[in-house]
CSV table of C-alpha atoms and ligand atoms in Angstrom, one decimal:
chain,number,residue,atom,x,y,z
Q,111,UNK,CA,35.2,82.9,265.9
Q,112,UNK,CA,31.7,81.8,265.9
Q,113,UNK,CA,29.3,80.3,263.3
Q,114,UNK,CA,25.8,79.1,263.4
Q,115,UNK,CA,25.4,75.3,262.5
Q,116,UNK,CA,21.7,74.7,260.8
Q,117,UNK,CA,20.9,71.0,261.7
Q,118,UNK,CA,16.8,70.5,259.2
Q,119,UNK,CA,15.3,67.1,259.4
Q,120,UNK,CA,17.4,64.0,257.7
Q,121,UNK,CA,18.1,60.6,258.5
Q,122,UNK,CA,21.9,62.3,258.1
Q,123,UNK,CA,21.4,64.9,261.2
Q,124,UNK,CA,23.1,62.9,263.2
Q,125,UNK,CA,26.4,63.3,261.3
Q,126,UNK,CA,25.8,66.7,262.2
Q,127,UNK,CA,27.1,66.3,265.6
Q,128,UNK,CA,30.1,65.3,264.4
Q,129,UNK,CA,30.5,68.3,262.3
Q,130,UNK,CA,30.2,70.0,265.1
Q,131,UNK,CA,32.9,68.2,266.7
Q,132,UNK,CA,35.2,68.4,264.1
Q,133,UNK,CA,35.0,72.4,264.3
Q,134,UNK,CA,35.4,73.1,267.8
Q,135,UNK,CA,38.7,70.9,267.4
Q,136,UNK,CA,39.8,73.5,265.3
Q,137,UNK,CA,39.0,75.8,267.9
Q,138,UNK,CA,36.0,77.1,266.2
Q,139,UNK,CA,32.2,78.4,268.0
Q,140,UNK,CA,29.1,76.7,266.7
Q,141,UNK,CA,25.7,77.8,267.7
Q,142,UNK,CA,23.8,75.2,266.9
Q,143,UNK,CA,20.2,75.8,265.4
Q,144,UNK,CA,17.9,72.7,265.6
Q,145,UNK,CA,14.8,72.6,262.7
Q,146,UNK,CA,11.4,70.9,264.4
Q,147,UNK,CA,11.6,68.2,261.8
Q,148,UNK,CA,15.3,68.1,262.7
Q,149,UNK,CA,14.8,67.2,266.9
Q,150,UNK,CA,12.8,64.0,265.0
Q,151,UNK,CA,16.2,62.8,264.1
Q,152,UNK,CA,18.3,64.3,267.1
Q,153,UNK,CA,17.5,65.9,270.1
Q,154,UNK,CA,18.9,69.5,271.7
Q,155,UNK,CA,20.1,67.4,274.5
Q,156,UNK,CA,22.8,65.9,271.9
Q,157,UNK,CA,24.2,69.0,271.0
Q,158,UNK,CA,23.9,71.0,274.2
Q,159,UNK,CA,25.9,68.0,276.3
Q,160,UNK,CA,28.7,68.4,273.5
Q,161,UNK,CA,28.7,71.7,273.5
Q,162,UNK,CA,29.1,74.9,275.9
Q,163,UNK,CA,26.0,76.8,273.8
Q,164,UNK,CA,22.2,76.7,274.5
Q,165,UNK,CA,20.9,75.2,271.0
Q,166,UNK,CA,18.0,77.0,269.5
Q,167,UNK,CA,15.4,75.6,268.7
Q,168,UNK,CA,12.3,78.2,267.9
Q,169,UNK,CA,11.6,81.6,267.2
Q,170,UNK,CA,9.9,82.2,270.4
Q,171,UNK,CA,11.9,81.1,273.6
Q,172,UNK,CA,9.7,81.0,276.7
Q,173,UNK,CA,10.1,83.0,279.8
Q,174,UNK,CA,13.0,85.9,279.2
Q,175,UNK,CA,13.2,88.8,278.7
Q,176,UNK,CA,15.6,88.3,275.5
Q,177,UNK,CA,17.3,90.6,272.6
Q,178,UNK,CA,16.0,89.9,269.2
Q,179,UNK,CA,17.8,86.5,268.9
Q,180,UNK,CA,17.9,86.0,265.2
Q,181,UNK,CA,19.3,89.4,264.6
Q,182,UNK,CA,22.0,89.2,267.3
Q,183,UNK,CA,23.3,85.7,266.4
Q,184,UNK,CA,23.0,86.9,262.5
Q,185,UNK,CA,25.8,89.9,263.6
Q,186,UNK,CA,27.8,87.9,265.5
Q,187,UNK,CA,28.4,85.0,262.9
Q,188,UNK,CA,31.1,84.3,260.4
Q,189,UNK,CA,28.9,81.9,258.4
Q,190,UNK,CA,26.0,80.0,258.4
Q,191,UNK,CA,26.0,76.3,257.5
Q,192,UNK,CA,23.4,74.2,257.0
Q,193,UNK,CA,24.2,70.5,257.6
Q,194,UNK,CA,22.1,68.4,256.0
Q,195,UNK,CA,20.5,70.7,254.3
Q,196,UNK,CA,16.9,68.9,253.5
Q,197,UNK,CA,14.8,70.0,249.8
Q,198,UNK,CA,12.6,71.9,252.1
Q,199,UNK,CA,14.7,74.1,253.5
Q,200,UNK,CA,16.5,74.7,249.6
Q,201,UNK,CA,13.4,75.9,248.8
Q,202,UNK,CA,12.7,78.3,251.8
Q,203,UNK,CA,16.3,79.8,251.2
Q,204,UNK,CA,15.7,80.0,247.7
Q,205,UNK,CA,12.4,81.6,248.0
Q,206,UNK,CA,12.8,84.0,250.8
Q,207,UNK,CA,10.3,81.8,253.8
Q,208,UNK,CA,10.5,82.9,257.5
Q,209,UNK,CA,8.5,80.4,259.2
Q,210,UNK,CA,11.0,79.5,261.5
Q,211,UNK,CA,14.3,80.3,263.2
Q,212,UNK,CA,17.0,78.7,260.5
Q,213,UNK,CA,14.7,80.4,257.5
Q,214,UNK,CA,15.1,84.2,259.4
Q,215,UNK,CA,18.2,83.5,260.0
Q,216,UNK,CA,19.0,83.1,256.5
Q,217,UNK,CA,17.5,86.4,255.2
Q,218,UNK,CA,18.8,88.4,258.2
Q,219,UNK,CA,22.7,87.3,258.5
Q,220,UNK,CA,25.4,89.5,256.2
Q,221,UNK,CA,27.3,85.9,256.9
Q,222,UNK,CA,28.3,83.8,254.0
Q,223,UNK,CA,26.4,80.9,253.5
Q,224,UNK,CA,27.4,77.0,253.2
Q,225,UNK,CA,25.4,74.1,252.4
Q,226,UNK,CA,25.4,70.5,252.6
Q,227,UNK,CA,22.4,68.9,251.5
Q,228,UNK,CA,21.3,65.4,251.8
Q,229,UNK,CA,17.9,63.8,250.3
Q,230,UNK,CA,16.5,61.1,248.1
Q,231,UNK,CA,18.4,60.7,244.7
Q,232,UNK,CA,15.0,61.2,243.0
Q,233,UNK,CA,14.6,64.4,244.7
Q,234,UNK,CA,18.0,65.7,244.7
Q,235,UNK,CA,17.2,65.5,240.3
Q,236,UNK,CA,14.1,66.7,241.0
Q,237,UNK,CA,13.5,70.2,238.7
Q,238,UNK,CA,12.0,72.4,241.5
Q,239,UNK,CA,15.1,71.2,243.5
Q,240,UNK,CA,17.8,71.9,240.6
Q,241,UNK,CA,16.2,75.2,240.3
Q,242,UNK,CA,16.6,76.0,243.9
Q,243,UNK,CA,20.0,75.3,243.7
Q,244,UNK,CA,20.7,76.9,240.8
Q,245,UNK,CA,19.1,80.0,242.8
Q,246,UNK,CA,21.1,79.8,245.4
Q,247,UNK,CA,24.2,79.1,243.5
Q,248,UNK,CA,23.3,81.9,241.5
Q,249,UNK,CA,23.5,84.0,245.5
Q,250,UNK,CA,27.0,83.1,245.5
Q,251,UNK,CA,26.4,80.3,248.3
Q,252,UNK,CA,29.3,77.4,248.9
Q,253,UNK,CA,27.9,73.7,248.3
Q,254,UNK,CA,29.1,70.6,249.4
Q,255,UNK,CA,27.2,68.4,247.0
Q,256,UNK,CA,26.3,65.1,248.0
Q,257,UNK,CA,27.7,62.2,247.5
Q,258,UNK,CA,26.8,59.1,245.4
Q,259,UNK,CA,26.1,55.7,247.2
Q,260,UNK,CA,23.2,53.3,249.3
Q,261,UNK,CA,20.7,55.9,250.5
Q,262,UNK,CA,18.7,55.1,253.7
Q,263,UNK,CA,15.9,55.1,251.7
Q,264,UNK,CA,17.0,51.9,250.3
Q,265,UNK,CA,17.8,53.2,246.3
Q,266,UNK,CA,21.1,53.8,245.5
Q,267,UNK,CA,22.5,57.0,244.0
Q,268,UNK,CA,23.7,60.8,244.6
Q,269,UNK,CA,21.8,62.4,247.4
Q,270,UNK,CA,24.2,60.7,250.7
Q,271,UNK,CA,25.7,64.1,252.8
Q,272,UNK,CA,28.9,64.3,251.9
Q,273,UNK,CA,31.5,63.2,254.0
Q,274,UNK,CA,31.9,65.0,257.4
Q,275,UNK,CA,35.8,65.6,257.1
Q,276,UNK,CA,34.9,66.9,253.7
Q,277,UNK,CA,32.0,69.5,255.4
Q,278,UNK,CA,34.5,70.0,258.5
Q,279,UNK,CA,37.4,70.9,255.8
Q,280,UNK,CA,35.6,73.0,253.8
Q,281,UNK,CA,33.8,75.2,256.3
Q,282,UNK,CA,37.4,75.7,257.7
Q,283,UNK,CA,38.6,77.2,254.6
Q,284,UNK,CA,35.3,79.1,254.3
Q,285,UNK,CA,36.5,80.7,257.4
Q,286,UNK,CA,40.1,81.3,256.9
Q,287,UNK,CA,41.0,85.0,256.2
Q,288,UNK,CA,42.9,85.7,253.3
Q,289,UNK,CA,44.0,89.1,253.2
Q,290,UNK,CA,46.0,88.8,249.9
Q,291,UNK,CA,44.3,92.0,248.4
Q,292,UNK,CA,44.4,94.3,251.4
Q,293,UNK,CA,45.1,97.7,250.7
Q,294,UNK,CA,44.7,97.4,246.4
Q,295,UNK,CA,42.0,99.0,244.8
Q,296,UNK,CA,40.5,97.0,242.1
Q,297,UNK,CA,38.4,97.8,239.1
Q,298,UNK,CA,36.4,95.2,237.7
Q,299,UNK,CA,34.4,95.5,234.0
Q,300,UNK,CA,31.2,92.9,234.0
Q,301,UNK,CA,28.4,91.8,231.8
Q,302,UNK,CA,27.5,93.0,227.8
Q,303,UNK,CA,26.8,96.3,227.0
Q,304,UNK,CA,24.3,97.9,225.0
Q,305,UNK,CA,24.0,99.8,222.1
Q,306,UNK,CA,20.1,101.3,221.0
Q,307,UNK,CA,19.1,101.2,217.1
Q,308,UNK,CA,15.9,102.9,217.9
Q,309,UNK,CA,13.3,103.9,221.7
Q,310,UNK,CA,12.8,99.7,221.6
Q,311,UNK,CA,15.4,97.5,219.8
Q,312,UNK,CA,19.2,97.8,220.5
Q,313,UNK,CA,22.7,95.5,219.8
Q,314,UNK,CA,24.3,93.6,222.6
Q,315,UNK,CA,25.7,90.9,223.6
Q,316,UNK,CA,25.1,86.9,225.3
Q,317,UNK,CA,27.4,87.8,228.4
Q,318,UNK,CA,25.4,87.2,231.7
Q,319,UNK,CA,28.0,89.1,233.5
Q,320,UNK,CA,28.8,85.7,235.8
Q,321,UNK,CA,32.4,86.0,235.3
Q,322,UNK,CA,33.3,89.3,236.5
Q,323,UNK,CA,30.4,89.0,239.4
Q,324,UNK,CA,32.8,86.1,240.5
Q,325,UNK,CA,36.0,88.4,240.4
Q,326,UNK,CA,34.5,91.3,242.3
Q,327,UNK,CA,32.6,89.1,245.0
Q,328,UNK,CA,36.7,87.0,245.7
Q,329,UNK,CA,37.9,90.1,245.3
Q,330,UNK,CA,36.3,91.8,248.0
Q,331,UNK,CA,36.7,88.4,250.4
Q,332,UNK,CA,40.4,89.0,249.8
Q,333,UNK,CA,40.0,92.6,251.1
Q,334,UNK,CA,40.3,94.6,248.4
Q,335,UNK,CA,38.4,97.9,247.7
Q,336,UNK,CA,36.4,97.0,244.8
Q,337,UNK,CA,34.5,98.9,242.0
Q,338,UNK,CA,32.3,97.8,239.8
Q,339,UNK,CA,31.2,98.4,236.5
Q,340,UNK,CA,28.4,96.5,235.5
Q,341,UNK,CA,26.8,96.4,231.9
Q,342,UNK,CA,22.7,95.8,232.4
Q,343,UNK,CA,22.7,92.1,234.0
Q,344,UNK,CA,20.2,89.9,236.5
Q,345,UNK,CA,22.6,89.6,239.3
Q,346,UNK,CA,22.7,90.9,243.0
Q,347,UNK,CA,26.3,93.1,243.1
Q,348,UNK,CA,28.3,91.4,246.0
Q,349,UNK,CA,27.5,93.4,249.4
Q,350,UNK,CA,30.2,95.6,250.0
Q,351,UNK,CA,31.2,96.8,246.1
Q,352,UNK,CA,30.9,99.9,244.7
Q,353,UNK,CA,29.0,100.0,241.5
Q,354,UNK,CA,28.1,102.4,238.9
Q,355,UNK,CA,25.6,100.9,236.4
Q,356,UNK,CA,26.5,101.8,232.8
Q,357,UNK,CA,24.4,100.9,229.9
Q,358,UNK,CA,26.8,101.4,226.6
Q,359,UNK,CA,30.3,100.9,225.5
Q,360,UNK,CA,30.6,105.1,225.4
Q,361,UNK,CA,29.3,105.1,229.5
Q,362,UNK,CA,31.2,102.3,230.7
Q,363,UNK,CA,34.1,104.1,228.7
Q,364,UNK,CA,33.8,106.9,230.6
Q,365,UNK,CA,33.1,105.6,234.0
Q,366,UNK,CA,36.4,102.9,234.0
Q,367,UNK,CA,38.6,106.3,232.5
Q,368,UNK,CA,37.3,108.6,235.4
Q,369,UNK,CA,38.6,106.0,237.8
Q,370,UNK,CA,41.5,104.5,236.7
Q,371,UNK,CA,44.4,107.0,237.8
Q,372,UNK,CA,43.1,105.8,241.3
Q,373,UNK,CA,43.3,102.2,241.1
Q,374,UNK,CA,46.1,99.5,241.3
Q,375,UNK,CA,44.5,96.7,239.1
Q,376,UNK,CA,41.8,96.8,236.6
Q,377,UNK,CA,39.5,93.0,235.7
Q,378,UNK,CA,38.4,94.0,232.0
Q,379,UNK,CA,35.5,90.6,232.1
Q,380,UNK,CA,33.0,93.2,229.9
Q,381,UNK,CA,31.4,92.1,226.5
Q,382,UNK,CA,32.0,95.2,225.5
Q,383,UNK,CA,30.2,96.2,222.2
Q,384,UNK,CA,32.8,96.3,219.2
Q,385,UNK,CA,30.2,98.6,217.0
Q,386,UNK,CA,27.0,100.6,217.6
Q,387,UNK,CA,24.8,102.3,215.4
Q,388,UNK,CA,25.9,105.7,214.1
Q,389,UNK,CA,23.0,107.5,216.3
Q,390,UNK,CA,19.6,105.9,217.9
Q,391,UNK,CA,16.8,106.8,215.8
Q,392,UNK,CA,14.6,109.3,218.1
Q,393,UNK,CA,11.3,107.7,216.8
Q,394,UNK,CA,10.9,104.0,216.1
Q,395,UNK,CA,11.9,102.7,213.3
Q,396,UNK,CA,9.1,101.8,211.0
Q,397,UNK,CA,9.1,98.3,208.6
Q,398,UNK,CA,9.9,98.4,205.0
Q,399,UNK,CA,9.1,96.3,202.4
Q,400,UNK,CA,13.3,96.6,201.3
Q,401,UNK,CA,16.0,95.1,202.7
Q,402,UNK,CA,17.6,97.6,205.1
Q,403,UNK,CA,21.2,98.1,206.2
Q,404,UNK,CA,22.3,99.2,209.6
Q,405,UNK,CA,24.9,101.6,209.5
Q,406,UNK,CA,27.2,100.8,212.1
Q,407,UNK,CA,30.6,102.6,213.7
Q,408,UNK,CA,33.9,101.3,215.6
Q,409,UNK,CA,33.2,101.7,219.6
Q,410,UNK,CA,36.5,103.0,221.3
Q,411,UNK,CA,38.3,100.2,222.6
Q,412,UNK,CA,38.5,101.1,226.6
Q,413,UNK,CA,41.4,98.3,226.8
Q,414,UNK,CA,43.8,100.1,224.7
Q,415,UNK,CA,43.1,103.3,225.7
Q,416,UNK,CA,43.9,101.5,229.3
Q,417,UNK,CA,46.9,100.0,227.9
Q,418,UNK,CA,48.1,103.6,226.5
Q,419,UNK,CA,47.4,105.2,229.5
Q,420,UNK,CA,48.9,103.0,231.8
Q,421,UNK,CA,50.9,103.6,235.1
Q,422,UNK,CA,51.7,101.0,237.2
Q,423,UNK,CA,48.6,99.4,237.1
Q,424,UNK,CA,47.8,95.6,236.2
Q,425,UNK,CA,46.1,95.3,233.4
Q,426,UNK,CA,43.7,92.1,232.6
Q,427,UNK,CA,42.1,91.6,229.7
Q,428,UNK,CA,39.4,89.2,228.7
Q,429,UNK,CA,39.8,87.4,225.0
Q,430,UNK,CA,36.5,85.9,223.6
Q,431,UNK,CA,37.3,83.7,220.6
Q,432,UNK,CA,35.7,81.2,218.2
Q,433,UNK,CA,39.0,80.1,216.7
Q,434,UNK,CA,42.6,80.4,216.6
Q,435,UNK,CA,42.3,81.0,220.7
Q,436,UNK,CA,45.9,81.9,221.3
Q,437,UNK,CA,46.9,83.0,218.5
Q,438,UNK,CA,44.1,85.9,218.4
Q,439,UNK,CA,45.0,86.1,222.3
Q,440,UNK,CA,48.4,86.4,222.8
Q,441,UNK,CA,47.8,89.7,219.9
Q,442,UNK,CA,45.4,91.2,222.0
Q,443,UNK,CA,47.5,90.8,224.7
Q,444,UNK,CA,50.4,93.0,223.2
Q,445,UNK,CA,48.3,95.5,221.1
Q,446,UNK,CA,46.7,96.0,224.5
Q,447,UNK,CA,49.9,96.4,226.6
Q,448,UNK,CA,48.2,93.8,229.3
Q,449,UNK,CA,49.8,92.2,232.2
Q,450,UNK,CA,47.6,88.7,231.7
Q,451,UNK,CA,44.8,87.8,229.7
Q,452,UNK,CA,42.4,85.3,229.9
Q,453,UNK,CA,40.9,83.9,226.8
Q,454,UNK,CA,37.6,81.9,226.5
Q,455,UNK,CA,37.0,79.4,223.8
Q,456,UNK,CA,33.4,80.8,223.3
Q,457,UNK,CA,32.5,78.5,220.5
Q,458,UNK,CA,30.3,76.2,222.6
Q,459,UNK,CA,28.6,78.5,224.0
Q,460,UNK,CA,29.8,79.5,227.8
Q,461,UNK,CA,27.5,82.2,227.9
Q,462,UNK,CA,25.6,82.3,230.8
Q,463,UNK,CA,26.6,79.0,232.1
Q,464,UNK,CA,28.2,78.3,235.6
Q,465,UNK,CA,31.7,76.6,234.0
Q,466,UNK,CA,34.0,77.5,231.8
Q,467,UNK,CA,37.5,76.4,230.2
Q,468,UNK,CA,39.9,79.1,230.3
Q,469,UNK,CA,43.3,79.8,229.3
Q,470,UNK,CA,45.3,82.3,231.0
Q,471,UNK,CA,48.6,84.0,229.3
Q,472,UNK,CA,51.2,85.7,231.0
Q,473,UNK,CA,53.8,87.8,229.2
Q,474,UNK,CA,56.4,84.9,229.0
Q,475,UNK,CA,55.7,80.8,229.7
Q,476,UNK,CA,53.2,78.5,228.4
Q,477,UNK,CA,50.0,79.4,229.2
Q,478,UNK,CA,47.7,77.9,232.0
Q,479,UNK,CA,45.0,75.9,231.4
Q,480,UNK,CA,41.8,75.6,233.7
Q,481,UNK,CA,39.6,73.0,232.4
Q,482,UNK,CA,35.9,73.0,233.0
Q,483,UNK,CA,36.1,75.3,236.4
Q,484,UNK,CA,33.5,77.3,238.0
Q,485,UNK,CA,33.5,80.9,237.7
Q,486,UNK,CA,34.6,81.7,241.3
Q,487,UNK,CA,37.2,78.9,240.5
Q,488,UNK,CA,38.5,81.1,237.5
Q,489,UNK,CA,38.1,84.0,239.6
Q,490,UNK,CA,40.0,83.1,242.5
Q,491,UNK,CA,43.0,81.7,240.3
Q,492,UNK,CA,43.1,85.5,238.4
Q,493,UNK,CA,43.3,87.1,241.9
Q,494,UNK,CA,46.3,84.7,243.0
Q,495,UNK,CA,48.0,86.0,239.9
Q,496,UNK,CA,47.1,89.1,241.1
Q,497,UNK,CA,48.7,88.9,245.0
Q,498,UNK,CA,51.8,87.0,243.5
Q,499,UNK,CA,52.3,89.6,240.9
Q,500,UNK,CA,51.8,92.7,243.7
Q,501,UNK,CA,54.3,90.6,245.9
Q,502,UNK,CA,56.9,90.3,243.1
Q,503,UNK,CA,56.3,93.7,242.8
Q,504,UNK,CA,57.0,94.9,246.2
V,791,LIG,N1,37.2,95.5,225.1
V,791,LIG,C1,37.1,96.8,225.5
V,791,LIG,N2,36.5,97.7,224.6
V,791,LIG,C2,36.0,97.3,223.5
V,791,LIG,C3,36.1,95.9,223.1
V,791,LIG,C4,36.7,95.1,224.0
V,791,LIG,O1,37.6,97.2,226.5
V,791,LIG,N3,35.4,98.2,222.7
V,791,LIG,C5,37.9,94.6,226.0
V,791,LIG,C6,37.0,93.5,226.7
V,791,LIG,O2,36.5,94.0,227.9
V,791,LIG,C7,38.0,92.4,226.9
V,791,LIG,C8,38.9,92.5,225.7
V,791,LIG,O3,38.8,93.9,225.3
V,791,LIG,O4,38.7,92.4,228.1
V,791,LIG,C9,38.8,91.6,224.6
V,791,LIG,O5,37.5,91.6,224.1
V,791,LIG,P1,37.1,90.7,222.8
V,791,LIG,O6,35.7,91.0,222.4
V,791,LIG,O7,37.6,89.3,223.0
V,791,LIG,O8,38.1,91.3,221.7
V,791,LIG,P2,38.2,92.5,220.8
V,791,LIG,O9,39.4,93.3,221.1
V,791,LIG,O10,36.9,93.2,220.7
V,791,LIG,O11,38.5,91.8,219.4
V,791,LIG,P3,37.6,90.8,218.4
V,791,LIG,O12,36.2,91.1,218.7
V,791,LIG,O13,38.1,91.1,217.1
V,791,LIG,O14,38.0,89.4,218.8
């Protein structure tokens, strides 16, 4: 199993060498791909004496005739980690630069990607640099954050690489294969819907469509055969899902019911629209001087119908609530004849953001609590319910 290790220029690129160490202990390959700025710190030499692989170290090698390098090594990797990861190269990744071999390498491997960066505290807080990781969060990249402590700089604070047996660890599990979902077909539900009033205004919802995002993307790693149906959001669909765009509750009603006699579980994560306007006005709607009403109508609820219809499948339901959490959840849970449920204390507003406190209720126990997680946190607990429940099953 092979990986490329990005080394870009820190006082910390040293440490990368041990990284390297650490993984072909564990029996793993690293191609090693030096920055310029990086060979100021260490040189090829380092790596190459440690290691059985030629380290690149440009776009351009001199002298052979040889393949298209950057696209061969992106096919033949498992992942790409960048350790340290310097706020220049953040930004290239974030911005989509190819002005040298680690920055192509980035935009032309399917490879998932792993960083460990390492800077000045001041620029680690830095906006442009919060916003570049926020970007590349957003991508569905792995982080190991640094760490806070004396910087060689002098000032003290977060911005030292994390610890190498942390970054060894972590790249390790990055790697391992978890096949948990093989063979299941999974239908996840993601982001608001919405509901038109008139040609330019319309009802919807705050959901950014994060959480299911995170569901279908672990999914997939865990080998399932995912579909997705995705309300209007601003994310990139995980490469490899199958999606069908829906913009209302009434099309994303009839996309989840043409599917679901083929599928084994179903991830309801949608803000689905509870009411929509009788019928969209054809024209715009033109001001009054009166107060108007807006005549509004019950959506269907796809859940229950789900519920009713049900044959074998699991069922997951999504609760929103502003107060009585589990009381309000554990009805849902039974008027919707669902397998688990996991409700969301939206009153402080977890729209959009990357964390979130969940609760998740099964149909007997105490429910389980998972405090101030990430999304692909939440998401990866949901899917373990999901293999232990097909293995009880079995
Ligand atoms: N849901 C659905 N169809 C709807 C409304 C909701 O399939 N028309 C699903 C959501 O995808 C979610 C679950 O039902 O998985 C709960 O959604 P939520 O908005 O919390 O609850 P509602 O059932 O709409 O109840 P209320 O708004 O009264 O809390």
């Amino acid at each position: 199993m092979k990986i490329a290790l990005g080394v870009t220029g820190c006082i910390a690129a040293y440490k990368a060498v041990e990284v390297m160490r650490g993984l072909q202990k564990a029996g793993v390959s690293v191609q090693v791909v030096l920055t310029r700025s990086a060979m100021e710190f260490v040189t090829p030499l380092t790596f190459e004496s440690l290691s059985s692989m030629n380290v690149i170290t440009g776009m351009f090698p001199q002298g052979q005739n040889r393949d298209i390098r950057h696209i061969s090594v992106a096919q033949s990797i498992r992942l790409l980690a960048v350790v340290p990861a310097t706020a220049n190269i953040l930004g290239k990744f974030a911005h989509g630069i190819a002005d040298d071999f680690l920055s192509t390498l980035y935009l032309s491997t399917p490879a998932p990607v792993l960083i460990a960066p390492a800077m000045n505290v001041e620029m680690w807080r830095h906006p442009a640099v919060r916003a570049n990781v926020a970007i590349l969060k957003e991508r569905g990249h792995s982080f190991v954050d640094p760490a806070p402590g004396q910087l060689a700089c002098g000032m003290e604070g977060e911005g030292r690489l994390a610890e190498v047996d942390s970054i060894v660890t972590r790249i390790l599990e990055a790697l391992k294969v978890d096949d948990s979902l093989a063979g299941l077909k999974i239908l996840v539900t993601a982001g608001p819907t919405i509901e038109d009033i008139d040609p330019v205004r319309f009802l919807s919802n705050r959901s950014s469509g994060k959480m299911g995002y995170a569901v279908a993307e672990a999914a997939l790693r865990r080998g399932a055969e995912v579909h997705l149906v995705s309300g209007p959001t601003n994310l990139q669909p995980p490469k490899g899902v199958q999606l069908t765009r829906v913009r209302s509750a009434a099309q994303m009603k009839v996309a989840v019911l043409k599917m679901y006699p083929d599928m084994d579980v179903v991830v309801k994560a949608a803000a689905v629209a509870d009411y929509r306007p009788v019928k969209a006005a054809e024209q715009k709607l033109k001001k009054k001087k009166e107060e108007v009403g807006l005549h509004l109508v019950p959506t269907d609820d796809i859940l229950e119908v789900l519920g009713k219809q049900k044959k074998g499948q699991i069922l997951i339901g999504f609760a929103a609530e502003t107060e009585r959490l589990l009381e309000s959840a554990r009805d849902k849970m039974k008027r919707k004849n669902l397998d688990f449920l996991v409700a969301n204390d939206v009153s402080s507003g977890v729209f959009g953001s990357d964390t979130s406190t969940v609760h998740i209720l099964r149909p007997s126990g105490e429910p389980e609590i998972l405090k101030d997680q990430t999304k692909q946190t939440i998401a990866g607990r949901i899917l373990d319910i999901i293999a232990e429940s097909r293995r009880s099953k079995v």
